[in-house]
């Protein structure tokens, strides 16, 4: 509670408004502090770190937690973006082999599961990260007190108020809430706590608001993100006059800019496409495919995301003969136990495995043979 | 110097910090032991011989701070010697077991010889610390050692917490100076991950050059006049070199690359899996988990499961042939580009070091042949380092490179997807808290300072991009998840204890002994 005293009157008023203290400007500073303290103590706090929630609020100073701003949905109707939920799965196709090989075909050392990480840090914020020229990612955290307000609002306007992400293009703009080039909305599930956003246009700066939208298009801001910029997916339009003498398209091609693993015919076709694209509007889909590399496919078979499942098989071969006989497996002599029994264990991969076994009596008069043939398949479902 | 162009070979040597004194045997520590035997020692042997034979060569290698820390850690050094002794014992048994199988017996003897030689280099020549070897090559002017992010943290996904980017670079630069006795001049950015502006932080730490994937340069602005065939300067004055895709593909690609040749050794047929359980049991994990031993008797042979015995002489000839082929291709490329650009091109060919020897068994031989051929025979190519190149070629175009990485699809997706995106909220929160701690306690000493340093270590260890990478590959996911959680939990407890003034010295000493990376870390780098 100590830092309430260090807040300015205006900040205290903001805090009081958030806590729904009526007409706070009627009170003196020390009275306000008392009222705020009382209110905050009465708020149920799930995570045992009440002082954190308070500090986080001060960190967000100047930004109102739930702020009603007038909603203008410019262009949002026809630019409805698709979304990519977090569980969206995509198999890795190309990756560098060596690091993988170092860790291929391994199992985890046994270690008892210990603590888990907190589900929330009791603060209200949203962070924007760029994944590639077309996709961004946001995660958010909402403090217990804010989530109560949010759910309260949603209950109050049942069925008419929904959580959204409002994505603004703020390229070269000092964003004040109203001066974005354009914006679009996407529905989200608050509990998902993160979302992939198809922003779609490379080389632009974006900012994302998390908030609620009511039936009258009023937007209630919960948290505002940082600004992040998508990278270019084609060569820059900025060409210094002095450099124009060089055939950049050819240098681009020689540098491998047309993609990996193309035959020369594909290469020419690709080059043509690129030139056409470079002549048309900027921001078209780029010609550079992923510069990843191809790897041998063997270890990819058992690959799964996140969730972990491995099945291994071993082949156990055992038998018995005269204790003084000579037994070979695949031509190699094996050691018999004193009673003439033996037991062998082999790793059993998918495919065919043949084990010729032979026993020869001590006087070498008698020979018996057995060939174990095993065909093993694993059907992954 | 009538040559037409430069070849800049880069090996990126990195393993995540895996050190578990609390377990007698820990599977994931084997990553280090295998890489020492199969990659680092063969490379050292090659460089030593080149220097002995007075062959002038230039190579670039990144040795990341976690790898350097493990290589200089006495516990891991001793464990490696133990590991190697057991391999020697196994190889001796193999020589005996295969005495009636001539097609395998000579291979068993080859491995036995290799392991004994490895022991000679590791124990006798370099007293268990092979960093001395690399430092010696650098001091001789042959090898340019790059630093990397302090724990190989992927910088573009730290963009929301710049203090973490700062710490990854500064802690690495400080560590480099203490290990190699000179300031770091160049850096291999973790996964080549770059966001415009990161070069400012490099510049503040005295770093003069770094490497980017092809499109990081090509999509820079203004357009790079020479593509990736000349470095560019960022506005901060730090130089960026771009990867040449053609030379990468010849080595990396599964289809067209050299390592897939049918006469090269097959990685997947290891006696750890092939041999009878009771026989191999003492040499695999004590819990009976089969592992790769490094002894492999077959060649790739073809696409089917049928495998023929490995023939080292034939494979060696292939490696020589492939080195010749690589040089020929680079020469034609350099000649053509020289004519086309009117400037000697620099062809940057970077690879993961562990590809050589560990995965591609003949890789070190190939490299040896290539270095010798170029140094002695080529009238067209000259081996160079970024440092040497920039000394000879001071004028370069100024551009702002583009956000990029050398990972799958070229940006952040491998480290930001449904399998691993949950980690970032914790990293960012911990990073902010670390900033708060460092700002609040700028002049700590005693127990408080120890706790602050440990908090910085835990945060850095959590941020290692390897964990997200492993979660995506699906190999040892549980271990990677555990590591992220453990480091963040340790960090969080330290944060709470420091804030509440309740530091538990016994517990602190315990995690200091486990997560003992960066003993001299400057936690103040996080202060704002």
mmCIF file of N, CA, C and O in Angstrom, chain B residues 343-405:
data_model
loop_
_atom_site.group_PDB
_atom_site.id
_atom_site.type_symbol
_atom_site.label_atom_id
_atom_site.label_comp_id
_atom_site.label_asym_id
_atom_site.label_seq_id
_atom_site.Cartn_x
_atom_site.Cartn_y
_atom_site.Cartn_z
ATOM 1 N N UNK B 343 33.589 -6.425 -58.490
ATOM 2 C CA UNK B 343 34.157 -6.398 -57.139
ATOM 3 C C UNK B 343 34.332 -7.842 -56.706
ATOM 4 O O UNK B 343 33.512 -8.694 -57.037
ATOM 5 N N UNK B 344 35.401 -8.128 -55.961
ATOM 6 C CA UNK B 344 35.627 -9.503 -55.533
ATOM 7 C C UNK B 344 34.530 -9.933 -54.561
ATOM 8 O O UNK B 344 34.353 -9.299 -53.520
ATOM 9 N N UNK B 345 33.775 -10.949 -54.893
ATOM 10 C CA UNK B 345 32.696 -11.359 -53.996
ATOM 11 C C UNK B 345 33.242 -12.083 -52.769
ATOM 12 O O UNK B 345 34.298 -12.712 -52.831
ATOM 13 N N UNK B 346 32.507 -11.990 -51.682
ATOM 14 C CA UNK B 346 32.791 -12.840 -50.531
ATOM 15 C C UNK B 346 31.622 -13.822 -50.412
ATOM 16 O O UNK B 346 30.459 -13.430 -50.406
ATOM 17 N N UNK B 347 31.982 -15.099 -50.425
ATOM 18 C CA UNK B 347 30.955 -16.143 -50.354
ATOM 19 C C UNK B 347 30.944 -16.686 -48.930
ATOM 20 O O UNK B 347 31.934 -17.249 -48.464
ATOM 21 N N UNK B 348 29.835 -16.453 -48.239
ATOM 22 C CA UNK B 348 29.744 -16.827 -46.827
ATOM 23 C C UNK B 348 29.032 -18.179 -46.714
ATOM 24 O O UNK B 348 27.893 -18.320 -47.136
ATOM 25 N N UNK B 349 29.745 -19.166 -46.171
ATOM 26 C CA UNK B 349 29.198 -20.518 -46.074
ATOM 27 C C UNK B 349 29.178 -20.958 -44.610
ATOM 28 O O UNK B 349 30.160 -21.484 -44.108
ATOM 29 N N UNK B 350 28.066 -20.748 -43.919
ATOM 30 C CA UNK B 350 27.974 -21.127 -42.511
ATOM 31 C C UNK B 350 27.252 -22.465 -42.303
ATOM 32 O O UNK B 350 26.298 -22.781 -43.013
ATOM 33 N N UNK B 351 27.735 -23.212 -41.337
ATOM 34 C CA UNK B 351 27.109 -24.506 -41.010
ATOM 35 C C UNK B 351 27.122 -24.702 -39.503
ATOM 36 O O UNK B 351 28.000 -24.179 -38.816
ATOM 37 N N UNK B 352 26.191 -25.514 -39.019
ATOM 38 C CA UNK B 352 26.275 -25.951 -37.627
ATOM 39 C C UNK B 352 27.516 -26.824 -37.503
ATOM 40 O O UNK B 352 27.689 -27.775 -38.274
ATOM 41 N N UNK B 353 28.339 -26.543 -36.520
ATOM 42 C CA UNK B 353 29.572 -27.326 -36.376
ATOM 43 C C UNK B 353 29.269 -28.802 -36.142
ATOM 44 O O UNK B 353 29.977 -29.677 -36.646
ATOM 45 N N UNK B 354 28.210 -29.084 -35.391
ATOM 46 C CA UNK B 354 27.917 -30.468 -35.021
ATOM 47 C C UNK B 354 27.467 -31.315 -36.209
ATOM 48 O O UNK B 354 27.352 -32.536 -36.104
ATOM 49 N N UNK B 355 27.194 -30.639 -37.348
ATOM 50 C CA UNK B 355 26.955 -31.397 -38.572
ATOM 51 C C UNK B 355 28.210 -32.186 -38.944
ATOM 52 O O UNK B 355 28.141 -33.307 -39.440
ATOM 53 N N UNK B 356 29.362 -31.578 -38.674
ATOM 54 C CA UNK B 356 30.633 -32.166 -39.093
ATOM 55 C C UNK B 356 31.117 -33.177 -38.058
ATOM 56 O O UNK B 356 31.422 -32.811 -36.934
ATOM 57 N N UNK B 357 31.181 -34.415 -38.454
ATOM 58 C CA UNK B 357 31.707 -35.432 -37.558
ATOM 59 C C UNK B 357 30.625 -36.175 -36.815
ATOM 60 O O UNK B 357 30.582 -37.389 -36.831
ATOM 61 N N UNK B 358 29.749 -35.424 -36.176
ATOM 62 C CA UNK B 358 28.694 -36.106 -35.434
ATOM 63 C C UNK B 358 27.651 -36.679 -36.378
ATOM 64 O O UNK B 358 27.408 -37.880 -36.390
ATOM 65 N N UNK B 359 27.081 -35.821 -37.183
ATOM 66 C CA UNK B 359 26.068 -36.282 -38.130
ATOM 67 C C UNK B 359 26.720 -36.774 -39.426
ATOM 68 O O UNK B 359 26.521 -37.901 -39.856
ATOM 69 N N UNK B 360 27.503 -35.903 -40.009
ATOM 70 C CA UNK B 360 28.234 -36.252 -41.234
ATOM 71 C C UNK B 360 29.632 -36.667 -40.801
ATOM 72 O O UNK B 360 30.499 -35.843 -40.576
ATOM 73 N N UNK B 361 29.820 -37.955 -40.654
ATOM 74 C CA UNK B 361 31.029 -38.491 -40.055
ATOM 75 C C UNK B 361 32.282 -38.030 -40.803
ATOM 76 O O UNK B 361 33.313 -37.749 -40.207
ATOM 77 N N UNK B 362 32.178 -37.950 -42.121
ATOM 78 C CA UNK B 362 33.337 -37.582 -42.935
ATOM 79 C C UNK B 362 33.492 -36.073 -43.072
ATOM 80 O O UNK B 362 34.404 -35.592 -43.754
ATOM 81 N N UNK B 363 32.583 -35.300 -42.426
ATOM 82 C CA UNK B 363 32.613 -33.841 -42.554
ATOM 83 C C UNK B 363 33.970 -33.223 -42.225
ATOM 84 O O UNK B 363 34.476 -32.383 -42.993
ATOM 85 N N UNK B 364 34.605 -33.607 -41.099
ATOM 86 C CA UNK B 364 35.917 -33.025 -40.798
ATOM 87 C C UNK B 364 36.958 -33.326 -41.881
ATOM 88 O O UNK B 364 37.778 -32.456 -42.213
ATOM 89 N N UNK B 365 36.908 -34.533 -42.438
ATOM 90 C CA UNK B 365 37.853 -34.851 -43.525
ATOM 91 C C UNK B 365 37.598 -33.955 -44.723
ATOM 92 O O UNK B 365 38.525 -33.432 -45.351
ATOM 93 N N UNK B 366 36.324 -33.789 -45.036
ATOM 94 C CA UNK B 366 35.942 -32.928 -46.162
ATOM 95 C C UNK B 366 36.490 -31.528 -45.963
ATOM 96 O O UNK B 366 37.073 -30.912 -46.864
ATOM 97 N N UNK B 367 36.319 -31.007 -44.729
ATOM 98 C CA UNK B 367 36.782 -29.672 -44.417
ATOM 99 C C UNK B 367 38.307 -29.586 -44.550
ATOM 100 O O UNK B 367 38.851 -28.614 -45.090
ATOM 101 N N UNK B 368 38.982 -30.620 -44.061
ATOM 102 C CA UNK B 368 40.437 -30.669 -44.135
ATOM 103 C C UNK B 368 40.893 -30.618 -45.600
ATOM 104 O O UNK B 368 41.746 -29.811 -45.981
ATOM 105 N N UNK B 369 40.278 -31.461 -46.435
ATOM 106 C CA UNK B 369 40.624 -31.456 -47.866
ATOM 107 C C UNK B 369 40.354 -30.090 -48.482
ATOM 108 O O UNK B 369 41.168 -29.572 -49.249
ATOM 109 N N UNK B 370 39.205 -29.521 -48.133
ATOM 110 C CA UNK B 370 38.814 -28.249 -48.735
ATOM 111 C C UNK B 370 39.806 -27.149 -48.368
ATOM 112 O O UNK B 370 40.268 -26.393 -49.238
ATOM 113 N N UNK B 371 40.148 -27.067 -47.095
ATOM 114 C CA UNK B 371 41.080 -26.030 -46.646
ATOM 115 C C UNK B 371 42.425 -26.205 -47.352
ATOM 116 O O UNK B 371 43.029 -25.244 -47.839
ATOM 117 N N UNK B 372 42.891 -27.450 -47.421
ATOM 118 C CA UNK B 372 44.198 -27.693 -48.048
ATOM 119 C C UNK B 372 44.173 -27.355 -49.538
ATOM 120 O O UNK B 372 45.084 -26.723 -50.063
ATOM 121 N N UNK B 373 43.109 -27.773 -50.204
ATOM 122 C CA UNK B 373 43.016 -27.516 -51.641
ATOM 123 C C UNK B 373 42.993 -26.019 -51.919
ATOM 124 O O UNK B 373 43.703 -25.530 -52.803
ATOM 125 N N UNK B 374 42.164 -25.293 -51.156
ATOM 126 C CA UNK B 374 42.057 -23.856 -51.435
ATOM 127 C C UNK B 374 43.356 -23.143 -51.075
ATOM 128 O O UNK B 374 43.871 -22.329 -51.848
ATOM 129 N N UNK B 375 43.883 -23.478 -49.894
ATOM 130 C CA UNK B 375 45.098 -22.777 -49.450
ATOM 131 C C UNK B 375 46.270 -23.046 -50.383
ATOM 132 O O UNK B 375 47.106 -22.168 -50.610
ATOM 133 N N UNK B 376 46.378 -24.267 -50.908
ATOM 134 C CA UNK B 376 47.562 -24.623 -51.679
ATOM 135 C C UNK B 376 47.357 -24.505 -53.191
ATOM 136 O O UNK B 376 48.297 -24.191 -53.912
ATOM 137 N N UNK B 377 46.156 -24.797 -53.673
ATOM 138 C CA UNK B 377 45.970 -24.934 -55.120
ATOM 139 C C UNK B 377 45.207 -23.799 -55.793
ATOM 140 O O UNK B 377 45.430 -23.517 -56.956
ATOM 141 N N UNK B 378 44.249 -23.191 -55.063
ATOM 142 C CA UNK B 378 43.318 -22.338 -55.796
ATOM 143 C C UNK B 378 43.959 -21.023 -56.215
ATOM 144 O O UNK B 378 44.555 -20.316 -55.402
ATOM 145 N N UNK B 379 43.814 -20.713 -57.509
ATOM 146 C CA UNK B 379 44.276 -19.426 -58.001
ATOM 147 C C UNK B 379 43.141 -18.418 -57.991
ATOM 148 O O UNK B 379 43.309 -17.264 -58.365
ATOM 149 N N UNK B 380 41.977 -18.874 -57.633
ATOM 150 C CA UNK B 380 40.789 -18.039 -57.742
ATOM 151 C C UNK B 380 40.247 -17.632 -56.377
ATOM 152 O O UNK B 380 39.824 -16.504 -56.180
ATOM 153 N N UNK B 381 40.265 -18.571 -55.428
ATOM 154 C CA UNK B 381 39.652 -18.315 -54.128
ATOM 155 C C UNK B 381 40.680 -18.071 -53.051
ATOM 156 O O UNK B 381 41.762 -18.636 -53.061
ATOM 157 N N UNK B 382 40.271 -17.234 -52.101
ATOM 158 C CA UNK B 382 41.103 -16.991 -50.939
ATOM 159 C C UNK B 382 40.222 -17.180 -49.708
ATOM 160 O O UNK B 382 39.115 -16.631 -49.643
ATOM 161 N N UNK B 383 40.701 -17.965 -48.745
ATOM 162 C CA UNK B 383 39.952 -18.106 -47.499
ATOM 163 C C UNK B 383 40.109 -16.831 -46.688
ATOM 164 O O UNK B 383 41.184 -16.253 -46.623
ATOM 165 N N UNK B 384 39.020 -16.420 -46.075
ATOM 166 C CA UNK B 384 39.096 -15.191 -45.292
ATOM 167 C C UNK B 384 38.243 -15.299 -44.047
ATOM 168 O O UNK B 384 37.479 -16.246 -43.866
ATOM 169 N N UNK B 385 38.417 -14.311 -43.178
ATOM 170 C CA UNK B 385 37.507 -14.132 -42.051
ATOM 171 C C UNK B 385 36.852 -12.772 -42.226
ATOM 172 O O UNK B 385 37.342 -11.936 -42.998
ATOM 173 N N UNK B 386 35.778 -12.527 -41.492
ATOM 174 C CA UNK B 386 35.107 -11.230 -41.595
ATOM 175 C C UNK B 386 36.065 -10.111 -41.227
ATOM 176 O O UNK B 386 36.087 -9.051 -41.854
ATOM 177 N N UNK B 387 36.865 -10.376 -40.208
ATOM 178 C CA UNK B 387 37.814 -9.360 -39.750
ATOM 179 C C UNK B 387 38.819 -9.016 -40.854
ATOM 180 O O UNK B 387 39.037 -7.847 -41.176
ATOM 181 N N UNK B 388 39.426 -10.051 -41.447
ATOM 182 C CA UNK B 388 40.408 -9.811 -42.509
ATOM 183 C C UNK B 388 39.759 -9.124 -43.703
ATOM 184 O O UNK B 388 40.337 -8.218 -44.310
ATOM 185 N N UNK B 389 38.574 -9.590 -44.053
ATOM 186 C CA UNK B 389 37.896 -9.012 -45.211
ATOM 187 C C UNK B 389 37.665 -7.518 -45.014
ATOM 188 O O UNK B 389 37.926 -6.709 -45.903
ATOM 189 N N UNK B 390 37.154 -7.156 -43.833
ATOM 190 C CA UNK B 390 36.835 -5.747 -43.585
ATOM 191 C C UNK B 390 38.099 -4.891 -43.537
ATOM 192 O O UNK B 390 38.060 -3.703 -43.852
ATOM 193 N N UNK B 391 39.214 -5.504 -43.162
ATOM 194 C CA UNK B 391 40.465 -4.760 -43.156
ATOM 195 C C UNK B 391 40.881 -4.420 -44.591
ATOM 196 O O UNK B 391 41.391 -3.342 -44.877
ATOM 197 N N UNK B 392 40.619 -5.373 -45.499
ATOM 198 C CA UNK B 392 41.011 -5.152 -46.893
ATOM 199 C C UNK B 392 39.971 -4.378 -47.685
ATOM 200 O O UNK B 392 40.281 -3.806 -48.721
ATOM 201 N N UNK B 393 38.721 -4.436 -47.243
ATOM 202 C CA UNK B 393 37.626 -3.820 -48.002
ATOM 203 C C UNK B 393 36.832 -2.912 -47.074
ATOM 204 O O UNK B 393 35.824 -3.312 -46.507
ATOM 205 N N UNK B 394 37.275 -1.691 -46.959
ATOM 206 C CA UNK B 394 36.677 -0.816 -45.948
ATOM 207 C C UNK B 394 35.393 -0.164 -46.418
ATOM 208 O O UNK B 394 34.528 0.164 -45.622
ATOM 209 N N UNK B 395 35.274 0.056 -47.707
ATOM 210 C CA UNK B 395 34.096 0.759 -48.214
ATOM 211 C C UNK B 395 32.968 -0.223 -48.503
ATOM 212 O O UNK B 395 33.099 -1.117 -49.332
ATOM 213 N N UNK B 396 31.876 -0.068 -47.805
ATOM 214 C CA UNK B 396 30.729 -0.939 -48.046
ATOM 215 C C UNK B 396 29.449 -0.126 -47.953
ATOM 216 O O UNK B 396 29.408 0.925 -47.308
ATOM 217 N N UNK B 397 28.446 -0.637 -48.594
ATOM 218 C CA UNK B 397 27.174 0.072 -48.642
ATOM 219 C C UNK B 397 26.510 0.108 -47.261
ATOM 220 O O UNK B 397 26.667 -0.823 -46.475
ATOM 221 N N UNK B 398 25.767 1.155 -46.998
ATOM 222 C CA UNK B 398 25.047 1.271 -45.726
ATOM 223 C C UNK B 398 23.581 0.940 -45.962
ATOM 224 O O UNK B 398 22.920 1.578 -46.782
ATOM 225 N N UNK B 399 23.095 -0.086 -45.271
ATOM 226 C CA UNK B 399 21.658 -0.392 -45.369
ATOM 227 C C UNK B 399 21.143 -0.808 -43.989
ATOM 228 O O UNK B 399 21.925 -1.098 -43.091
ATOM 229 N N UNK B 400 19.851 -0.845 -43.857
ATOM 230 C CA UNK B 400 19.244 -1.426 -42.662
ATOM 231 C C UNK B 400 18.763 -2.825 -43.037
ATOM 232 O O UNK B 400 17.832 -2.965 -43.831
ATOM 233 N N UNK B 401 19.398 -3.859 -42.503
ATOM 234 C CA UNK B 401 18.956 -5.201 -42.853
ATOM 235 C C UNK B 401 17.534 -5.468 -42.333
ATOM 236 O O UNK B 401 17.016 -4.714 -41.517
ATOM 237 N N UNK B 402 16.965 -6.556 -42.816
ATOM 238 C CA UNK B 402 15.581 -6.873 -42.472
ATOM 239 C C UNK B 402 15.528 -7.909 -41.352
ATOM 240 O O UNK B 402 16.421 -8.745 -41.226
ATOM 241 N N UNK B 403 14.489 -7.840 -40.564
ATOM 242 C CA UNK B 403 14.211 -8.855 -39.547
ATOM 243 C C UNK B 403 14.227 -10.234 -40.219
ATOM 244 O O UNK B 403 13.569 -10.443 -41.236
ATOM 245 N N UNK B 404 14.973 -11.177 -39.653
ATOM 246 C CA UNK B 404 15.123 -12.485 -40.296
ATOM 247 C C UNK B 404 15.776 -13.461 -39.331
ATOM 248 O O UNK B 404 16.298 -13.069 -38.283
ATOM 249 N N UNK B 405 15.731 -14.742 -39.704
ATOM 250 C CA UNK B 405 16.489 -15.759 -38.982
ATOM 251 C C UNK B 405 16.855 -16.832 -39.996
ATOM 252 O O UNK B 405 16.341 -16.829 -41.110
#
